[in-house]
mmCIF file of C-alpha atoms in Angstrom:
data_model
loop_
_atom_site.group_PDB
_atom_site.id
_atom_site.type_symbol
_atom_site.label_atom_id
_atom_site.label_comp_id
_atom_site.label_asym_id
_atom_site.label_seq_id
_atom_site.Cartn_x
_atom_site.Cartn_y
_atom_site.Cartn_z
ATOM 1 C CA MET A 1 0.000 0.000 0.000
ATOM 2 C CA PHE A 2 1.188 3.495 -0.760
ATOM 3 C CA ASN A 3 0.429 6.927 0.567
ATOM 4 C CA ALA A 4 0.632 9.591 -2.097
ATOM 5 C CA LYS A 5 0.935 13.280 -1.356
ATOM 6 C CA VAL A 6 0.059 15.467 -4.306
ATOM 7 C CA TYR A 7 0.793 19.185 -4.458
ATOM 8 C CA ILE A 8 -1.128 21.198 -7.046
ATOM 9 C CA THR A 9 0.149 24.725 -7.658
ATOM 10 C CA LEU A 10 -0.747 27.456 -10.089
ATOM 11 C CA LYS A 11 1.777 27.924 -12.878
ATOM 12 C CA ASN A 12 3.931 31.024 -12.796
ATOM 13 C CA GLY A 13 2.207 33.924 -14.443
ATOM 14 C CA ILE A 14 -1.290 32.715 -13.613
ATOM 15 C CA LEU A 15 -3.080 35.233 -11.409
ATOM 16 C CA ASP A 16 -4.017 34.010 -7.951
ATOM 17 C CA PRO A 17 -6.827 36.181 -6.562
ATOM 18 C CA GLN A 18 -7.243 33.924 -3.529
ATOM 19 C CA GLY A 19 -3.571 34.326 -2.681
ATOM 20 C CA LYS A 20 -3.839 38.061 -3.160
ATOM 21 C CA ALA A 21 -6.771 38.213 -0.753
ATOM 22 C CA VAL A 22 -4.889 36.195 1.864
ATOM 23 C CA LYS A 23 -1.839 38.423 1.452
ATOM 24 C CA GLY A 24 -4.025 41.489 2.016
ATOM 25 C CA ALA A 25 -5.603 39.909 5.083
ATOM 26 C CA LEU A 26 -2.202 39.017 6.558
ATOM 27 C CA GLN A 27 -0.876 42.507 5.951
ATOM 28 C CA SER A 28 -3.915 44.083 7.541
ATOM 29 C CA LEU A 29 -3.234 41.904 10.597
ATOM 30 C CA GLY A 30 0.219 43.475 10.807
ATOM 31 C CA TYR A 31 2.288 40.876 8.934
ATOM 32 C CA ASP A 32 3.936 43.412 6.657
ATOM 33 C CA GLU A 33 6.824 41.104 5.840
ATOM 34 C CA VAL A 34 4.541 38.947 3.697
ATOM 35 C CA ASN A 35 5.582 39.522 0.118
ATOM 36 C CA ASP A 36 3.719 37.046 -1.966
ATOM 37 C CA VAL A 37 1.152 34.348 -1.311
ATOM 38 C CA ARG A 38 0.169 31.547 -3.685
ATOM 39 C CA ILE A 39 -2.488 29.047 -2.794
ATOM 40 C CA GLY A 40 -2.642 25.521 -4.092
ATOM 41 C CA LYS A 41 -4.088 22.175 -3.170
ATOM 42 C CA PHE A 42 -2.644 19.389 -1.092
ATOM 43 C CA ILE A 43 -4.184 15.992 -1.742
ATOM 44 C CA GLU A 44 -3.459 12.836 0.213
ATOM 45 C CA LEU A 45 -4.429 9.525 -1.348
ATOM 46 C CA GLN A 46 -4.137 5.939 -0.209
ATOM 47 C CA LEU A 47 -3.416 3.501 -2.999
ATOM 48 C CA ASN A 48 -3.993 -0.210 -2.684
ATOM 49 C CA THR A 49 -1.079 -1.142 -4.899
ATOM 50 C CA GLY A 50 1.859 -3.383 -4.221
ATOM 51 C CA GLN A 51 4.459 -2.060 -6.640
ATOM 52 C CA ARG A 52 6.004 1.373 -6.586
ATOM 53 C CA GLU A 53 6.305 1.624 -10.397
ATOM 54 C CA VAL A 54 2.624 0.867 -10.861
ATOM 55 C CA ALA A 55 1.626 3.321 -8.137
ATOM 56 C CA GLU A 56 3.801 6.023 -9.670
ATOM 57 C CA GLU A 57 2.389 5.563 -13.139
ATOM 58 C CA ARG A 58 -1.180 5.536 -11.890
ATOM 59 C CA ILE A 59 -0.791 8.612 -9.709
ATOM 60 C CA LYS A 60 0.693 10.538 -12.645
ATOM 61 C CA GLU A 61 -2.296 9.562 -14.766
ATOM 62 C CA MET A 62 -4.722 10.621 -12.026
ATOM 63 C CA CYS A 63 -3.019 14.005 -11.765
ATOM 64 C CA GLU A 64 -3.135 14.560 -15.486
ATOM 65 C CA LYS A 65 -6.681 13.346 -16.002
ATOM 66 C CA LEU A 66 -8.464 14.683 -12.967
ATOM 67 C CA LEU A 67 -6.551 16.237 -10.106
ATOM 68 C CA ALA A 68 -4.666 19.013 -11.896
ATOM 69 C CA ASN A 69 -5.707 21.285 -14.727
ATOM 70 C CA LEU A 70 -2.475 21.278 -16.707
ATOM 71 C CA VAL A 71 -3.370 24.434 -18.606
ATOM 72 C CA ILE A 72 -2.967 26.522 -15.466
ATOM 73 C CA GLU A 73 -1.585 24.156 -12.828
ATOM 74 C CA ASP A 74 1.521 22.102 -12.114
ATOM 75 C CA TYR A 75 1.663 19.034 -9.928
ATOM 76 C CA GLN A 76 4.248 17.281 -7.811
ATOM 77 C CA TYR A 77 3.856 14.127 -5.805
ATOM 78 C CA GLN A 78 5.574 11.999 -3.187
ATOM 79 C CA LEU A 79 4.977 8.288 -2.742
ATOM 80 C CA GLU A 80 5.552 6.530 0.531
ATOM 81 C CA GLU A 81 5.131 2.828 1.130
ATOM 82 C CA VAL A 82 3.103 1.902 4.195
ATOM 83 C CA ALA A 83 2.275 -1.413 5.786
ATOM 84 C CA SER A 84 -1.173 -2.500 4.635
ATOM 85 C CA MET B 1 14.233 36.268 2.881
ATOM 86 C CA PHE B 2 12.380 33.032 3.492
ATOM 87 C CA ASN B 3 10.023 30.857 1.504
ATOM 88 C CA ALA B 4 7.425 29.192 3.657
ATOM 89 C CA LYS B 5 5.382 26.211 2.559
ATOM 90 C CA VAL B 6 2.317 25.632 4.667
ATOM 91 C CA TYR B 7 0.222 22.473 4.527
ATOM 92 C CA ILE B 8 -3.280 22.688 5.961
ATOM 93 C CA THR B 9 -5.040 19.362 6.471
ATOM 94 C CA LEU B 10 -8.323 18.340 8.010
ATOM 95 C CA LYS B 11 -7.987 16.696 11.411
ATOM 96 C CA ASN B 12 -8.641 12.981 11.631
ATOM 97 C CA GLY B 13 -12.300 12.278 12.145
ATOM 98 C CA ILE B 14 -13.458 15.393 10.318
ATOM 99 C CA LEU B 15 -15.557 14.467 7.301
ATOM 100 C CA ASP B 16 -14.118 15.484 3.944
ATOM 101 C CA PRO B 17 -16.923 15.615 1.370
ATOM 102 C CA GLN B 18 -14.610 17.098 -1.269
ATOM 103 C CA GLY B 19 -12.186 14.208 -0.821
ATOM 104 C CA LYS B 20 -15.059 11.744 -1.000
ATOM 105 C CA ALA B 21 -16.226 13.268 -4.282
ATOM 106 C CA VAL B 22 -12.723 13.092 -5.752
ATOM 107 C CA LYS B 23 -12.401 9.472 -4.623
ATOM 108 C CA GLY B 24 -15.685 8.653 -6.346
ATOM 109 C CA ALA B 25 -14.566 10.423 -9.517
ATOM 110 C CA LEU B 26 -11.234 8.560 -9.563
ATOM 111 C CA GLN B 27 -12.947 5.226 -9.027
ATOM 112 C CA SER B 28 -15.428 5.909 -11.808
ATOM 113 C CA LEU B 29 -12.434 6.587 -14.073
ATOM 114 C CA GLY B 30 -11.195 3.088 -13.277
ATOM 115 C CA TYR B 31 -8.742 3.829 -10.453
ATOM 116 C CA ASP B 32 -10.181 1.226 -8.138
ATOM 117 C CA GLU B 33 -7.029 1.061 -6.027
ATOM 118 C CA VAL B 34 -7.818 4.464 -4.540
ATOM 119 C CA ASN B 35 -8.761 3.856 -0.949
ATOM 120 C CA ASP B 36 -9.040 7.202 0.683
ATOM 121 C CA VAL B 37 -8.660 10.806 -0.435
ATOM 122 C CA ARG B 38 -8.246 13.831 1.829
ATOM 123 C CA ILE B 39 -7.965 17.308 0.418
ATOM 124 C CA GLY B 40 -6.146 20.147 2.079
ATOM 125 C CA LYS B 41 -4.502 23.425 1.204
ATOM 126 C CA PHE B 42 -0.959 24.153 0.176
ATOM 127 C CA ILE B 43 0.104 27.757 0.736
ATOM 128 C CA GLU B 44 3.395 29.264 -0.375
ATOM 129 C CA LEU B 45 4.455 32.550 1.210
ATOM 130 C CA GLN B 46 7.475 34.771 0.773
ATOM 131 C CA LEU B 47 8.587 36.454 3.954
ATOM 132 C CA ASN B 48 10.849 39.484 3.996
ATOM 133 C CA THR B 49 12.562 38.501 7.205
ATOM 134 C CA GLY B 50 16.233 38.062 7.956
ATOM 135 C CA GLN B 51 16.172 35.667 10.908
ATOM 136 C CA ARG B 52 14.880 32.142 10.883
ATOM 137 C CA GLU B 53 13.572 32.294 14.484
ATOM 138 C CA VAL B 54 11.527 35.398 13.721
ATOM 139 C CA ALA B 55 10.173 33.919 10.492
ATOM 140 C CA GLU B 56 9.241 30.722 12.277
ATOM 141 C CA GLU B 57 7.411 32.490 15.078
ATOM 142 C CA ARG B 58 5.533 34.755 12.665
ATOM 143 C CA ILE B 59 4.477 31.946 10.350
ATOM 144 C CA LYS B 60 3.128 29.976 13.313
ATOM 145 C CA GLU B 61 1.101 33.001 14.351
ATOM 146 C CA MET B 62 -0.228 33.476 10.824
ATOM 147 C CA CYS B 63 -1.318 29.844 10.683
ATOM 148 C CA GLU B 64 -3.070 30.052 14.024
ATOM 149 C CA LYS B 65 -4.730 33.404 13.427
ATOM 150 C CA LEU B 66 -5.729 33.202 9.792
ATOM 151 C CA LEU B 67 -4.526 30.366 7.610
ATOM 152 C CA ALA B 68 -5.814 27.357 9.516
ATOM 153 C CA ASN B 69 -9.012 26.814 11.454
ATOM 154 C CA LEU B 70 -7.598 24.913 14.416
ATOM 155 C CA VAL B 71 -10.975 23.507 15.404
ATOM 156 C CA ILE B 72 -11.023 21.277 12.344
ATOM 157 C CA GLU B 73 -7.614 21.683 10.724
ATOM 158 C CA ASP B 74 -3.964 20.974 11.451
ATOM 159 C CA TYR B 75 -1.030 22.782 9.921
ATOM 160 C CA GLN B 76 2.570 22.002 9.107
ATOM 161 C CA TYR B 77 5.159 24.250 7.573
ATOM 162 C CA GLN B 78 8.627 24.265 6.053
ATOM 163 C CA LEU B 79 10.898 27.296 5.967
ATOM 164 C CA GLU B 80 13.612 27.681 3.398
ATOM 165 C CA GLU B 81 16.050 30.577 3.225
ATOM 166 C CA VAL B 82 16.431 32.173 -0.196
ATOM 167 C CA ALA B 83 18.690 34.900 -1.496
ATOM 168 C CA SER B 84 16.785 38.174 -1.464
#
């Protein structure tokens, strides 16, 4: 069994209004050192798969087909084997 | 200057309807090995701070005051010094 951690981030150059709002909120709370905020998604999945290669291939496919919108987003993932 | 990566996740036991929907979507695409999906937030911040201790203390405060809802969410962060 594998645990997958997937990080979905907006590509550089894509506007992030949610990040901008959070930056404004932090600054209005007095955190003036905050320069830039970008908000993405963090997805944790459990995969019932025995082999790392299979898990890796499948998680890539899932990212490209459903989890990330590759026009505006990038993805990264980490796979970790766990006892099932 | 520091880059902070903040991971906001739902606490164990808190229902995650968004994760459940994504799990259902993945399974209907044929990814039957997907067991569990939990969806959180991934926030990247740039902090204009010179000292690691200060940055660390401030980012903790930001998480507790604004970024995470500690009733239902946990947070983790990583700090990385970058050339300013």
